Each structure stands twice: as C-alpha cells, then as structure tokens.
Amino acid sequence: VGDVRNAATLRVLQVAVQRAAHPDASREELRTLVEKALLGERELVVAPEWFAEWAAGRGVGVDVRLKAGWAHNELTRHRYEVVVHKDSADVLDLADVPAVVWGREVSDLAALGRRVERSVGPVRVCGIPNARLVEEVGAAAGVGVSGSGVAFGGPLDPQEVVVWARRLGRDAVITWSGEVVGGFDVVLLREVRAASGVFVPGGEVGRIRANNPGLSRTLGPLLAELPEYLRARLPDYMVPTAVVPLSEIPLTPNGKVNRRALPPPDYAQVSTGRAPRNSREESFCALFAEVLGLARVGIDDDFFAFGGHSLLATRLISRARAELGIEIPIRKIFDLPTPVALAAWSEESAAPRRPGLRKMFVEE
C-alpha cells in the first residue's frame, strides 16, 4: 500500500498549512482554522496503528515504513508505505525486539554503533525526533494542538540513519514512533529480511485511527438542524449557544479532556444578527461587542450566552457609564442580558449621569 497519508501527523501538517495561509492569526484562531480543515478533509488519512490493529485481528503481518530519500517535503514528512505479508512463515517478526530509548540510553550514532556491535540480534531504537518534521512539530506544540509524547534526544534525518547503518553493514528499518509525535523508530538488522511488527503502537489514549472523508458533505446540514433538535427536547438553559464540531477530543497524557486545546466558539455564526433600530440600541450593541471581544452583536444576543460573566458585566457597567452616562445596577445585566432590553430599560429609567468629583477646600 503506497503513499498513505498519516493521520497521526495530520494536525501537525494543518498547523503548517494554516500558519502559511494566515501568518497574523492568533493561537486561538489557528486552532479554529485547523479544526475546520480537519473536518473538511476529503482525502483518506490513516494512522499506522490502524494497520497494526487490522493485521493483529487477521493473523497477517504488516511492515510500516517511512518514505526513503533526502527530500524534506509533504510526501516524505507525512506519508508512508505499508507491506502486508499474508504468509508469515519466512517473515521476521520485530515486535518484541529489545529496545533502547533515544536520548536516554544512547544519544548519538557513535554510541548506537557500539551498542549494535555488542548485540547478537536486532536492536530497536525508539523515539528519535524526525529532522524532517521537527520544525512543524514545534509549531504545532506552540499552538497547543500536538499530541502527547516526549522526545529526549536530538533530531536525526531518517535517510542519514539508513546511510550510516549501511556503513556498519546493517540494514536500517525505519518506521513511525508510536510514542513521539512525528518521531521515528529504527530497527537495525544484520541482513535484509522481510519483516513484520515493525511499527509498535504506543500507549496514547484516543488517538485517531482514520478520518471520514465524507464528513464534510454531511456536517453542514447536521449543524444547521442540531439547535432546533435540542430545543425541542431540552429546557432552554440546557441548549448550548454554540456548537463546535471537533475531529477528535483533545486529551491530556492521563486521558482527561485538554480544555486549553479546545478551539473557542465562533459566536458570530450563532448571533441573531438583528440590527439595532435606533441609536441607543446601536450603542449597546457596540458596548457588548467591545466587552465580549466580538466583531458584531445583534440586539437579541444574550450577554452571558456569548461568553460574558460577572467580571465582564462590571466592565460593561463601567463602559456604559463612560460612553453613555448611564448608571446600570449589576443586577440589571443579569435580568436584562440583551442590548434591546437594556436599551429599553435605560430609556424608561432615564438614569442621570453620576456627578463628577469636585475638589473641595476647607478653611481652618
């Protein structure tokens, strides 16, 4: 099976693509762009784990290998090759080969060479940072969308390891790392052999195995119908204001939801969009948008449903006092949380501007 796109590095690839297309985007904006790109992906992408699990259930062997060559491009960074062995009689199983961790037990090729010379059988080296991907992996980590896994040593080019092994009279079998995002493992053999069990899955919880290329065609109608479906079955306070589709739930290394990696809701898409009808409603819409950090707010949009809280309510009161000369009790923000309601209340109450402080002198 040739030219397989790697689902395990798809987020890393999309961060690079979106950063190039949107160089001024913030971390939160990049996370949102990446999620949209993942959900709109129309090509099949498959993680090496899928092939390993598929083979284990059918009694066949699979050999998962990185692409060979010195080039650093999308093909060599994010694609790989798979050989399926139906008859495993003459195939060397490498799944249980003794392993050393790169950066802990060996830190350079010279030390690895000495280790290999002392070994009678094959040697596996795990978790080598991939020089083809190290910059993209670093960028993804900076945005907060890369998976778990820690690399301990310096990066190597996979092709460099292949050439080095040949000089030692060894065959280097290069596969993906099951633990380090974008990293690779190498198994060093004394002779070229047909092999299986080359890729060893790691312990990461919930890593995606394959995408659904047809999802982009069904997601739009689903998101359009979901709010009405929920309103018909749930009380108002339980109906979410915004629905954010995710390609997968981001998890911490211990399997809990990584809330910091979640993209922010796009409230602009769920705004009522009803425009202000007079200058007072226009002023309150502008204040809501400023305090909530939104580009636009409709007159029926709820302050708290769009991300507001008590501290932002205090700021809204301060801005209304400064801009409109209106004193709003904080309780009113909770009772009347929309621009149209506050505008109507302010006109009815005609609350006067708080008098400014005057300098007073006392004669002794």
mmCIF file of C-alpha atoms in Angstrom:
data_model
loop_
_atom_site.group_PDB
_atom_site.id
_atom_site.type_symbol
_atom_site.label_atom_id
_atom_site.label_comp_id
_atom_site.label_asym_id
_atom_site.label_seq_id
_atom_site.Cartn_x
_atom_site.Cartn_y
_atom_site.Cartn_z
ATOM 1 C CA VAL A 1 0.000 0.000 0.000
ATOM 2 C CA GLY A 2 1.799 3.122 -1.157
ATOM 3 C CA ASP A 3 1.654 6.816 -0.374
ATOM 4 C CA VAL A 4 -0.526 6.526 2.755
ATOM 5 C CA ARG A 5 -1.273 9.870 4.416
ATOM 6 C CA ASN A 6 -0.549 9.718 8.146
ATOM 7 C CA ALA A 7 -3.482 10.591 10.414
ATOM 8 C CA ALA A 8 -1.101 10.793 13.392
ATOM 9 C CA THR A 9 0.643 13.858 11.906
ATOM 10 C CA LEU A 10 -2.368 15.444 10.197
ATOM 11 C CA ARG A 11 -2.739 18.135 12.866
ATOM 12 C CA VAL A 12 0.950 18.979 12.573
ATOM 13 C CA LEU A 13 0.569 19.331 8.801
ATOM 14 C CA GLN A 14 -2.524 21.516 9.096
ATOM 15 C CA VAL A 15 -0.841 23.875 11.561
ATOM 16 C CA ALA A 16 1.932 24.426 9.000
ATOM 17 C CA VAL A 17 -0.604 24.973 6.206
ATOM 18 C CA GLN A 18 -2.770 27.393 8.203
ATOM 19 C CA ARG A 19 0.216 29.363 9.552
ATOM 20 C CA ALA A 20 1.435 29.880 5.991
ATOM 21 C CA ALA A 21 -2.024 30.953 4.820
ATOM 22 C CA HIS A 22 -2.779 33.138 7.887
ATOM 23 C CA PRO A 23 0.555 34.477 9.224
ATOM 24 C CA ASP A 24 -1.119 37.017 11.544
ATOM 25 C CA ALA A 25 -3.603 34.596 13.142
ATOM 26 C CA SER A 26 -3.567 34.162 16.929
ATOM 27 C CA ARG A 27 -3.160 30.783 18.640
ATOM 28 C CA GLU A 28 -6.918 30.535 19.191
ATOM 29 C CA GLU A 29 -7.656 31.465 15.575
ATOM 30 C CA LEU A 30 -5.150 28.887 14.333
ATOM 31 C CA ARG A 31 -6.747 26.156 16.453
ATOM 32 C CA THR A 32 -10.125 27.011 14.947
ATOM 33 C CA LEU A 33 -8.717 27.027 11.407
ATOM 34 C CA VAL A 34 -7.029 23.673 11.994
ATOM 35 C CA GLU A 35 -10.243 22.086 13.282
ATOM 36 C CA LYS A 36 -12.192 23.349 10.275
ATOM 37 C CA ALA A 37 -9.540 21.980 7.919
ATOM 38 C CA LEU A 38 -9.544 18.582 9.640
ATOM 39 C CA LEU A 39 -13.322 18.305 9.448
ATOM 40 C CA GLY A 40 -13.271 19.357 5.792
ATOM 41 C CA GLU A 41 -10.536 16.873 4.807
ATOM 42 C CA ARG A 42 -11.740 14.993 1.723
ATOM 43 C CA GLU A 43 -8.850 12.549 1.342
ATOM 44 C CA LEU A 44 -8.444 9.383 3.387
ATOM 45 C CA VAL A 45 -5.784 9.588 6.105
ATOM 46 C CA VAL A 46 -4.839 6.520 8.148
ATOM 47 C CA ALA A 47 -2.637 6.173 11.241
ATOM 48 C CA PRO A 48 -0.064 3.334 11.423
ATOM 49 C CA GLU A 49 -1.991 1.996 14.436
ATOM 50 C CA TRP A 50 -4.880 1.106 12.139
ATOM 51 C CA PHE A 51 -2.713 -1.253 10.081
ATOM 52 C CA ALA A 52 -1.193 -2.829 13.205
ATOM 53 C CA GLU A 53 -4.626 -3.467 14.733
ATOM 54 C CA TRP A 54 -6.071 -4.687 11.441
ATOM 55 C CA ALA A 55 -3.224 -7.187 10.997
ATOM 56 C CA ALA A 56 -3.446 -8.465 14.582
ATOM 57 C CA GLY A 57 -7.077 -9.434 14.070
ATOM 58 C CA ARG A 58 -6.373 -11.364 10.884
ATOM 59 C CA GLY A 59 -3.174 -13.233 11.622
ATOM 60 C CA VAL A 60 -1.151 -11.426 8.960
ATOM 61 C CA GLY A 61 1.965 -9.284 9.212
ATOM 62 C CA VAL A 62 2.439 -5.634 8.257
ATOM 63 C CA ASP A 63 5.612 -3.690 7.598
ATOM 64 C CA VAL A 64 5.085 0.070 8.072
ATOM 65 C CA ARG A 65 7.967 2.237 6.839
ATOM 66 C CA LEU A 66 8.738 5.901 6.336
ATOM 67 C CA LYS A 67 9.419 7.089 2.813
ATOM 68 C CA ALA A 68 13.079 6.952 1.806
ATOM 69 C CA GLY A 69 15.076 9.883 0.458
ATOM 70 C CA TRP A 70 16.775 13.116 1.452
ATOM 71 C CA ALA A 71 13.933 15.422 0.428
ATOM 72 C CA HIS A 72 12.037 17.343 3.112
ATOM 73 C CA ASN A 73 8.532 17.885 1.746
ATOM 74 C CA GLU A 74 4.922 16.915 2.381
ATOM 75 C CA LEU A 75 5.429 13.478 0.805
ATOM 76 C CA THR A 76 8.385 12.465 2.984
ATOM 77 C CA ARG A 77 7.090 14.173 6.129
ATOM 78 C CA HIS A 78 3.500 12.976 6.236
ATOM 79 C CA ARG A 79 3.224 9.840 4.051
ATOM 80 C CA TYR A 80 4.431 6.286 4.410
ATOM 81 C CA GLU A 81 4.431 2.823 2.828
ATOM 82 C CA VAL A 82 2.887 -0.436 4.062
ATOM 83 C CA VAL A 83 3.662 -4.021 3.021
ATOM 84 C CA VAL A 84 1.141 -6.708 4.021
ATOM 85 C CA HIS A 85 2.505 -10.266 4.424
ATOM 86 C CA LYS A 86 -0.267 -12.839 4.025
ATOM 87 C CA ASP A 87 2.127 -15.760 4.626
ATOM 88 C CA SER A 88 4.319 -15.012 7.638
ATOM 89 C CA ALA A 89 6.357 -18.243 7.545
ATOM 90 C CA ASP A 90 9.523 -16.564 6.228
ATOM 91 C CA VAL A 91 8.861 -13.143 7.738
ATOM 92 C CA LEU A 92 10.917 -11.858 10.669
ATOM 93 C CA ASP A 93 8.681 -10.559 13.480
ATOM 94 C CA LEU A 94 10.264 -7.448 15.011
ATOM 95 C CA ALA A 95 7.525 -6.595 17.517
ATOM 96 C CA ASP A 96 9.449 -7.908 20.548
ATOM 97 C CA VAL A 97 12.970 -6.820 19.599
ATOM 98 C CA PRO A 98 14.844 -5.356 22.631
ATOM 99 C CA ALA A 99 14.571 -1.575 22.533
ATOM 100 C CA VAL A 100 16.648 1.365 23.729
ATOM 101 C CA VAL A 101 15.311 4.909 24.100
ATOM 102 C CA TRP A 102 16.996 7.601 22.048
ATOM 103 C CA GLY A 103 18.357 10.386 24.245
ATOM 104 C CA ARG A 104 18.412 8.221 27.372
ATOM 105 C CA GLU A 105 20.365 5.048 26.698
ATOM 106 C CA VAL A 106 22.049 6.281 23.504
ATOM 107 C CA SER A 107 22.370 9.907 22.427
ATOM 108 C CA ASP A 108 24.350 9.803 19.178
ATOM 109 C CA LEU A 109 25.171 7.466 16.308
ATOM 110 C CA ALA A 110 28.630 6.660 17.662
ATOM 111 C CA ALA A 111 27.171 5.327 20.924
ATOM 112 C CA LEU A 112 24.482 3.488 18.982
ATOM 113 C CA GLY A 113 27.138 1.894 16.778
ATOM 114 C CA ARG A 114 28.950 0.498 19.820
ATOM 115 C CA ARG A 115 25.645 -0.826 21.172
ATOM 116 C CA VAL A 116 24.858 -2.539 17.872
ATOM 117 C CA GLU A 117 28.311 -4.130 17.616
ATOM 118 C CA ARG A 118 27.837 -5.751 21.042
ATOM 119 C CA SER A 119 24.383 -7.073 20.184
ATOM 120 C CA VAL A 120 23.859 -10.531 18.723
ATOM 121 C CA GLY A 121 20.372 -9.892 17.310
ATOM 122 C CA PRO A 122 18.330 -6.931 16.074
ATOM 123 C CA VAL A 123 18.220 -3.669 18.052
ATOM 124 C CA ARG A 124 15.331 -1.210 18.122
ATOM 125 C CA VAL A 125 15.874 2.483 18.914
ATOM 126 C CA CYS A 126 12.689 4.307 19.971
ATOM 127 C CA GLY A 127 11.531 7.912 19.903
ATOM 128 C CA ILE A 128 14.032 9.615 17.591
ATOM 129 C CA PRO A 129 12.893 13.158 16.708
ATOM 130 C CA ASN A 130 12.424 13.362 12.950
ATOM 131 C CA ALA A 131 14.530 16.134 11.388
ATOM 132 C CA ARG A 132 12.044 16.295 8.530
ATOM 133 C CA LEU A 133 9.270 17.264 10.944
ATOM 134 C CA VAL A 134 10.929 18.892 13.941
ATOM 135 C CA GLU A 135 10.022 22.471 12.939
ATOM 136 C CA GLU A 136 6.393 21.625 12.174
ATOM 137 C CA VAL A 137 6.041 19.638 15.408
ATOM 138 C CA GLY A 138 7.439 22.596 17.368
ATOM 139 C CA ALA A 139 4.981 24.973 15.709
ATOM 140 C CA ALA A 140 2.060 22.655 16.488
ATOM 141 C CA ALA A 141 3.156 22.407 20.124
ATOM 142 C CA GLY A 142 3.299 26.203 20.298
ATOM 143 C CA VAL A 143 -0.284 26.444 19.081
ATOM 144 C CA GLY A 144 -1.331 23.733 21.524
ATOM 145 C CA VAL A 145 -2.652 21.129 19.081
ATOM 146 C CA SER A 146 0.088 18.486 19.006
ATOM 147 C CA GLY A 147 -0.387 15.143 20.721
ATOM 148 C CA SER A 148 1.472 13.750 23.701
ATOM 149 C CA GLY A 149 4.872 12.095 23.705
ATOM 150 C CA VAL A 150 8.233 13.465 24.798
ATOM 151 C CA ALA A 151 11.459 13.175 22.811
ATOM 152 C CA PHE A 152 14.686 13.123 24.816
ATOM 153 C CA GLY A 153 17.451 13.310 22.206
ATOM 154 C CA GLY A 154 18.399 15.457 19.251
ATOM 155 C CA PRO A 155 16.753 15.053 15.841
ATOM 156 C CA LEU A 156 18.079 12.849 13.044
ATOM 157 C CA ASP A 157 17.213 12.599 9.381
ATOM 158 C CA PRO A 158 15.822 9.096 8.687
ATOM 159 C CA GLN A 159 17.872 8.836 5.487
ATOM 160 C CA GLU A 160 21.018 9.711 7.454
ATOM 161 C CA VAL A 161 20.368 6.690 9.684
ATOM 162 C CA VAL A 162 19.907 4.428 6.634
ATOM 163 C CA VAL A 163 23.240 5.513 5.130
ATOM 164 C CA TRP A 164 25.025 5.234 8.493
ATOM 165 C CA ALA A 165 23.696 1.696 9.020
ATOM 166 C CA ARG A 166 24.957 0.582 5.611
ATOM 167 C CA ARG A 167 28.471 1.674 6.545
ATOM 168 C CA LEU A 168 28.193 -0.621 9.575
ATOM 169 C CA GLY A 169 26.992 -3.499 7.419
ATOM 170 C CA ARG A 170 23.467 -3.292 8.856
ATOM 171 C CA ASP A 171 20.007 -2.823 7.372
ATOM 172 C CA ALA A 172 18.014 0.021 8.951
ATOM 173 C CA VAL A 173 14.250 -0.493 9.054
ATOM 174 C CA ILE A 174 12.702 2.956 9.600
ATOM 175 C CA THR A 175 9.141 3.228 10.934
ATOM 176 C CA TRP A 176 6.989 5.725 12.803
ATOM 177 C CA SER A 177 7.276 6.145 16.561
ATOM 178 C CA GLY A 178 4.211 5.053 18.488
ATOM 179 C CA GLU A 179 5.090 7.410 21.356
ATOM 180 C CA VAL A 180 6.679 10.609 19.971
ATOM 181 C CA VAL A 181 4.577 12.760 17.634
ATOM 182 C CA GLY A 182 6.284 12.900 14.253
ATOM 183 C CA GLY A 183 9.228 10.872 15.570
ATOM 184 C CA PHE A 184 10.538 7.575 14.258
ATOM 185 C CA ASP A 185 11.908 4.233 15.429
ATOM 186 C CA VAL A 186 14.667 2.272 13.722
ATOM 187 C CA VAL A 187 15.308 -1.471 13.886
ATOM 188 C CA LEU A 188 18.867 -2.468 12.947
ATOM 189 C CA LEU A 189 19.278 -5.905 11.336
ATOM 190 C CA ARG A 190 22.375 -7.842 10.281
ATOM 191 C CA GLU A 191 20.810 -8.654 6.916
ATOM 192 C CA VAL A 192 17.924 -7.541 4.743
ATOM 193 C CA ARG A 193 14.829 -9.564 5.645
ATOM 194 C CA ALA A 194 11.106 -9.423 5.015
ATOM 195 C CA ALA A 195 9.722 -8.127 8.302
ATOM 196 C CA SER A 196 6.503 -7.603 10.227
ATOM 197 C CA GLY A 197 5.794 -5.996 13.591
ATOM 198 C CA VAL A 198 7.988 -3.108 12.500
ATOM 199 C CA PHE A 199 5.680 -0.434 13.879
ATOM 200 C CA VAL A 200 4.862 -0.825 17.595
ATOM 201 C CA PRO A 201 1.748 1.114 18.740
ATOM 202 C CA GLY A 202 2.203 3.364 21.765
ATOM 203 C CA GLY A 203 0.020 3.956 24.772
ATOM 204 C CA GLU A 204 -1.619 7.236 23.747
ATOM 205 C CA VAL A 205 -5.318 7.220 24.602
ATOM 206 C CA GLY A 206 -7.868 8.080 21.936
ATOM 207 C CA ARG A 207 -5.522 8.757 19.013
ATOM 208 C CA ILE A 208 -7.490 8.874 15.774
ATOM 209 C CA ARG A 209 -7.047 5.818 13.533
ATOM 210 C CA ALA A 210 -8.617 7.157 10.331
ATOM 211 C CA ASN A 211 -10.742 10.070 9.207
ATOM 212 C CA ASN A 212 -14.119 10.143 7.479
ATOM 213 C CA PRO A 213 -13.618 11.818 4.074
ATOM 214 C CA GLY A 214 -17.374 12.082 3.509
ATOM 215 C CA LEU A 215 -17.997 14.006 6.735
ATOM 216 C CA SER A 216 -17.633 17.414 5.084
ATOM 217 C CA ARG A 217 -20.757 16.753 2.993
ATOM 218 C CA THR A 218 -22.963 15.846 5.976
ATOM 219 C CA LEU A 219 -21.603 18.141 8.687
ATOM 220 C CA GLY A 220 -23.206 21.367 7.438
ATOM 221 C CA PRO A 221 -26.797 20.068 7.406
ATOM 222 C CA LEU A 222 -26.244 18.389 10.781
ATOM 223 C CA LEU A 223 -25.064 21.623 12.434
ATOM 224 C CA ALA A 224 -27.995 23.510 10.924
ATOM 225 C CA GLU A 225 -30.550 21.041 12.314
ATOM 226 C CA LEU A 226 -28.954 20.357 15.707
ATOM 227 C CA PRO A 227 -30.026 23.548 17.609
ATOM 228 C CA GLU A 228 -33.703 23.082 16.723
ATOM 229 C CA TYR A 229 -33.467 19.380 17.578
ATOM 230 C CA LEU A 230 -32.058 20.211 21.024
ATOM 231 C CA ARG A 231 -34.577 22.997 21.704
ATOM 232 C CA ALA A 232 -37.402 20.527 21.103
ATOM 233 C CA ARG A 233 -36.009 18.123 23.710
ATOM 234 C CA LEU A 234 -34.209 20.197 26.350
ATOM 235 C CA PRO A 235 -35.107 23.115 28.634
ATOM 236 C CA ASP A 236 -33.765 26.464 27.406
ATOM 237 C CA TYR A 237 -30.934 26.659 29.941
ATOM 238 C CA MET A 238 -29.507 23.349 28.701
ATOM 239 C CA VAL A 239 -29.460 24.261 24.998
ATOM 240 C CA PRO A 240 -25.912 25.276 24.006
ATOM 241 C CA THR A 241 -25.434 28.699 22.470
ATOM 242 C CA ALA A 242 -22.762 27.484 20.070
ATOM 243 C CA VAL A 243 -21.847 24.061 18.744
ATOM 244 C CA VAL A 244 -18.196 23.490 17.824
ATOM 245 C CA PRO A 245 -17.530 20.348 15.763
ATOM 246 C CA LEU A 246 -14.237 18.586 16.524
ATOM 247 C CA SER A 247 -12.348 15.959 14.558
ATOM 248 C CA GLU A 248 -11.401 14.372 17.893
ATOM 249 C CA ILE A 249 -11.484 15.319 21.585
ATOM 250 C CA PRO A 250 -8.075 16.687 22.660
ATOM 251 C CA LEU A 251 -6.788 14.759 25.665
ATOM 252 C CA THR A 252 -4.065 15.265 28.248
ATOM 253 C CA PRO A 253 -1.446 12.499 28.701
ATOM 254 C CA ASN A 254 -3.570 10.974 31.500
ATOM 255 C CA GLY A 255 -6.667 10.745 29.298
ATOM 256 C CA LYS A 256 -8.659 13.775 30.512
ATOM 257 C CA VAL A 257 -10.129 16.444 28.237
ATOM 258 C CA ASN A 258 -7.498 19.070 27.421
ATOM 259 C CA ARG A 259 -9.668 22.178 27.709
ATOM 260 C CA ARG A 260 -6.818 24.511 26.759
ATOM 261 C CA ALA A 261 -6.569 22.811 23.363
ATOM 262 C CA LEU A 262 -10.269 23.291 22.568
ATOM 263 C CA PRO A 263 -10.961 25.918 19.884
ATOM 264 C CA PRO A 264 -13.079 28.877 21.064
ATOM 265 C CA PRO A 265 -16.754 29.028 19.990
ATOM 266 C CA ASP A 266 -17.464 31.198 16.963
ATOM 267 C CA TYR A 267 -20.311 33.266 18.383
ATOM 268 C CA ALA A 268 -20.566 35.332 15.199
ATOM 269 C CA GLN A 269 -22.085 32.305 13.477
ATOM 270 C CA VAL A 270 -24.854 31.976 16.072
ATOM 271 C CA SER A 271 -25.686 35.663 16.519
ATOM 272 C CA THR A 272 -29.296 36.585 15.834
ATOM 273 C CA GLY A 273 -27.909 39.247 13.545
ATOM 274 C CA ARG A 274 -30.937 41.516 14.170
ATOM 275 C CA ALA A 275 -29.631 45.017 13.594
ATOM 276 C CA PRO A 276 -30.223 47.920 16.017
ATOM 277 C CA ARG A 277 -33.241 50.115 15.228
ATOM 278 C CA ASN A 278 -32.143 53.298 16.971
ATOM 279 C CA SER A 279 -29.024 54.989 18.280
ATOM 280 C CA ARG A 280 -29.388 53.647 21.831
ATOM 281 C CA GLU A 281 -29.638 50.024 20.678
ATOM 282 C CA GLU A 282 -26.671 50.660 18.384
ATOM 283 C CA SER A 283 -24.653 51.972 21.343
ATOM 284 C CA PHE A 284 -25.437 48.932 23.496
ATOM 285 C CA CYS A 285 -24.598 46.546 20.648
ATOM 286 C CA ALA A 286 -21.242 48.288 20.262
ATOM 287 C CA LEU A 287 -20.560 48.061 24.015
ATOM 288 C CA PHE A 288 -21.481 44.367 24.096
ATOM 289 C CA ALA A 289 -19.180 43.650 21.150
ATOM 290 C CA GLU A 290 -16.311 45.610 22.712
ATOM 291 C CA VAL A 291 -16.542 43.955 26.130
ATOM 292 C CA LEU A 292 -17.089 40.427 24.751
ATOM 293 C CA GLY A 293 -14.356 40.767 22.127
ATOM 294 C CA LEU A 294 -16.719 40.084 19.214
ATOM 295 C CA ALA A 295 -16.869 41.699 15.800
ATOM 296 C CA ARG A 296 -20.639 42.083 15.881
ATOM 297 C CA VAL A 297 -23.561 41.593 18.286
ATOM 298 C CA GLY A 298 -27.266 41.539 17.447
ATOM 299 C CA ILE A 299 -29.823 43.280 19.631
ATOM 300 C CA ASP A 300 -31.244 39.948 20.870
ATOM 301 C CA ASP A 301 -27.893 38.326 21.725
ATOM 302 C CA ASP A 302 -27.537 37.253 25.350
ATOM 303 C CA PHE A 303 -24.509 38.701 27.165
ATOM 304 C CA PHE A 304 -23.845 35.560 29.221
ATOM 305 C CA ALA A 305 -24.592 33.079 26.446
ATOM 306 C CA PHE A 306 -21.914 34.783 24.346
ATOM 307 C CA GLY A 307 -19.148 34.382 26.903
ATOM 308 C CA GLY A 308 -19.976 37.078 29.443
ATOM 309 C CA HIS A 309 -19.541 36.663 33.203
ATOM 310 C CA SER A 310 -19.687 38.804 36.337
ATOM 311 C CA LEU A 311 -16.289 40.455 35.794
ATOM 312 C CA LEU A 312 -17.156 41.375 32.223
ATOM 313 C CA ALA A 313 -20.535 42.623 33.452
ATOM 314 C CA THR A 314 -18.685 45.034 35.754
ATOM 315 C CA ARG A 315 -16.642 46.218 32.786
ATOM 316 C CA LEU A 316 -19.819 46.691 30.737
ATOM 317 C CA ILE A 317 -21.265 48.871 33.504
ATOM 318 C CA SER A 318 -18.095 50.966 33.551
ATOM 319 C CA ARG A 319 -18.100 51.415 29.763
ATOM 320 C CA ALA A 320 -21.815 52.347 29.749
ATOM 321 C CA ARG A 321 -21.156 54.947 32.443
ATOM 322 C CA ALA A 322 -18.251 56.465 30.493
ATOM 323 C CA GLU A 323 -19.753 56.313 27.000
ATOM 324 C CA LEU A 324 -23.469 56.795 27.605
ATOM 325 C CA GLY A 325 -23.653 58.480 31.004
ATOM 326 C CA ILE A 326 -25.848 55.627 32.266
ATOM 327 C CA GLU A 327 -25.585 54.012 35.692
ATOM 328 C CA ILE A 328 -26.621 50.348 35.395
ATOM 329 C CA PRO A 329 -27.022 48.222 38.542
ATOM 330 C CA ILE A 330 -25.216 44.943 38.047
ATOM 331 C CA ARG A 331 -28.436 43.056 38.790
ATOM 332 C CA LYS A 332 -29.908 44.580 35.626
ATOM 333 C CA ILE A 333 -27.245 42.889 33.487
ATOM 334 C CA PHE A 334 -28.456 39.524 34.776
ATOM 335 C CA ASP A 335 -32.149 40.414 34.472
ATOM 336 C CA LEU A 336 -31.860 42.155 31.073
ATOM 337 C CA PRO A 337 -28.881 40.498 29.340
ATOM 338 C CA THR A 338 -29.557 41.713 25.761
ATOM 339 C CA PRO A 339 -28.846 45.068 24.086
ATOM 340 C CA VAL A 340 -32.518 45.576 23.207
ATOM 341 C CA ALA A 341 -33.669 45.006 26.800
ATOM 342 C CA LEU A 342 -31.028 47.270 28.339
ATOM 343 C CA ALA A 343 -31.703 49.979 25.769
ATOM 344 C CA ALA A 344 -35.431 49.943 26.575
ATOM 345 C CA TRP A 345 -34.775 49.975 30.327
ATOM 346 C CA SER A 346 -32.302 52.860 30.069
ATOM 347 C CA GLU A 347 -34.777 54.986 28.134
ATOM 348 C CA GLU A 348 -37.546 54.306 30.636
ATOM 349 C CA SER A 349 -35.457 54.942 33.718
ATOM 350 C CA ALA A 350 -33.526 57.865 32.222
ATOM 351 C CA ALA A 351 -30.873 57.364 34.846
ATOM 352 C CA PRO A 352 -28.810 60.530 35.215
ATOM 353 C CA ARG A 353 -25.076 60.652 34.784
ATOM 354 C CA ARG A 354 -23.187 60.187 38.031
ATOM 355 C CA PRO A 355 -21.892 63.646 39.052
ATOM 356 C CA GLY A 356 -18.176 64.052 38.754
ATOM 357 C CA LEU A 357 -15.951 64.553 41.769
ATOM 358 C CA ARG A 358 -15.285 68.171 42.734
ATOM 359 C CA LYS A 359 -12.298 69.497 44.534
ATOM 360 C CA MET A 360 -13.342 70.929 47.945
ATOM 361 C CA PHE A 361 -11.336 73.229 50.217
ATOM 362 C CA VAL A 362 -11.802 73.500 53.968
ATOM 363 C CA GLU A 363 -10.860 76.737 55.713
ATOM 364 C CA GLU A 364 -9.156 76.291 59.042
#
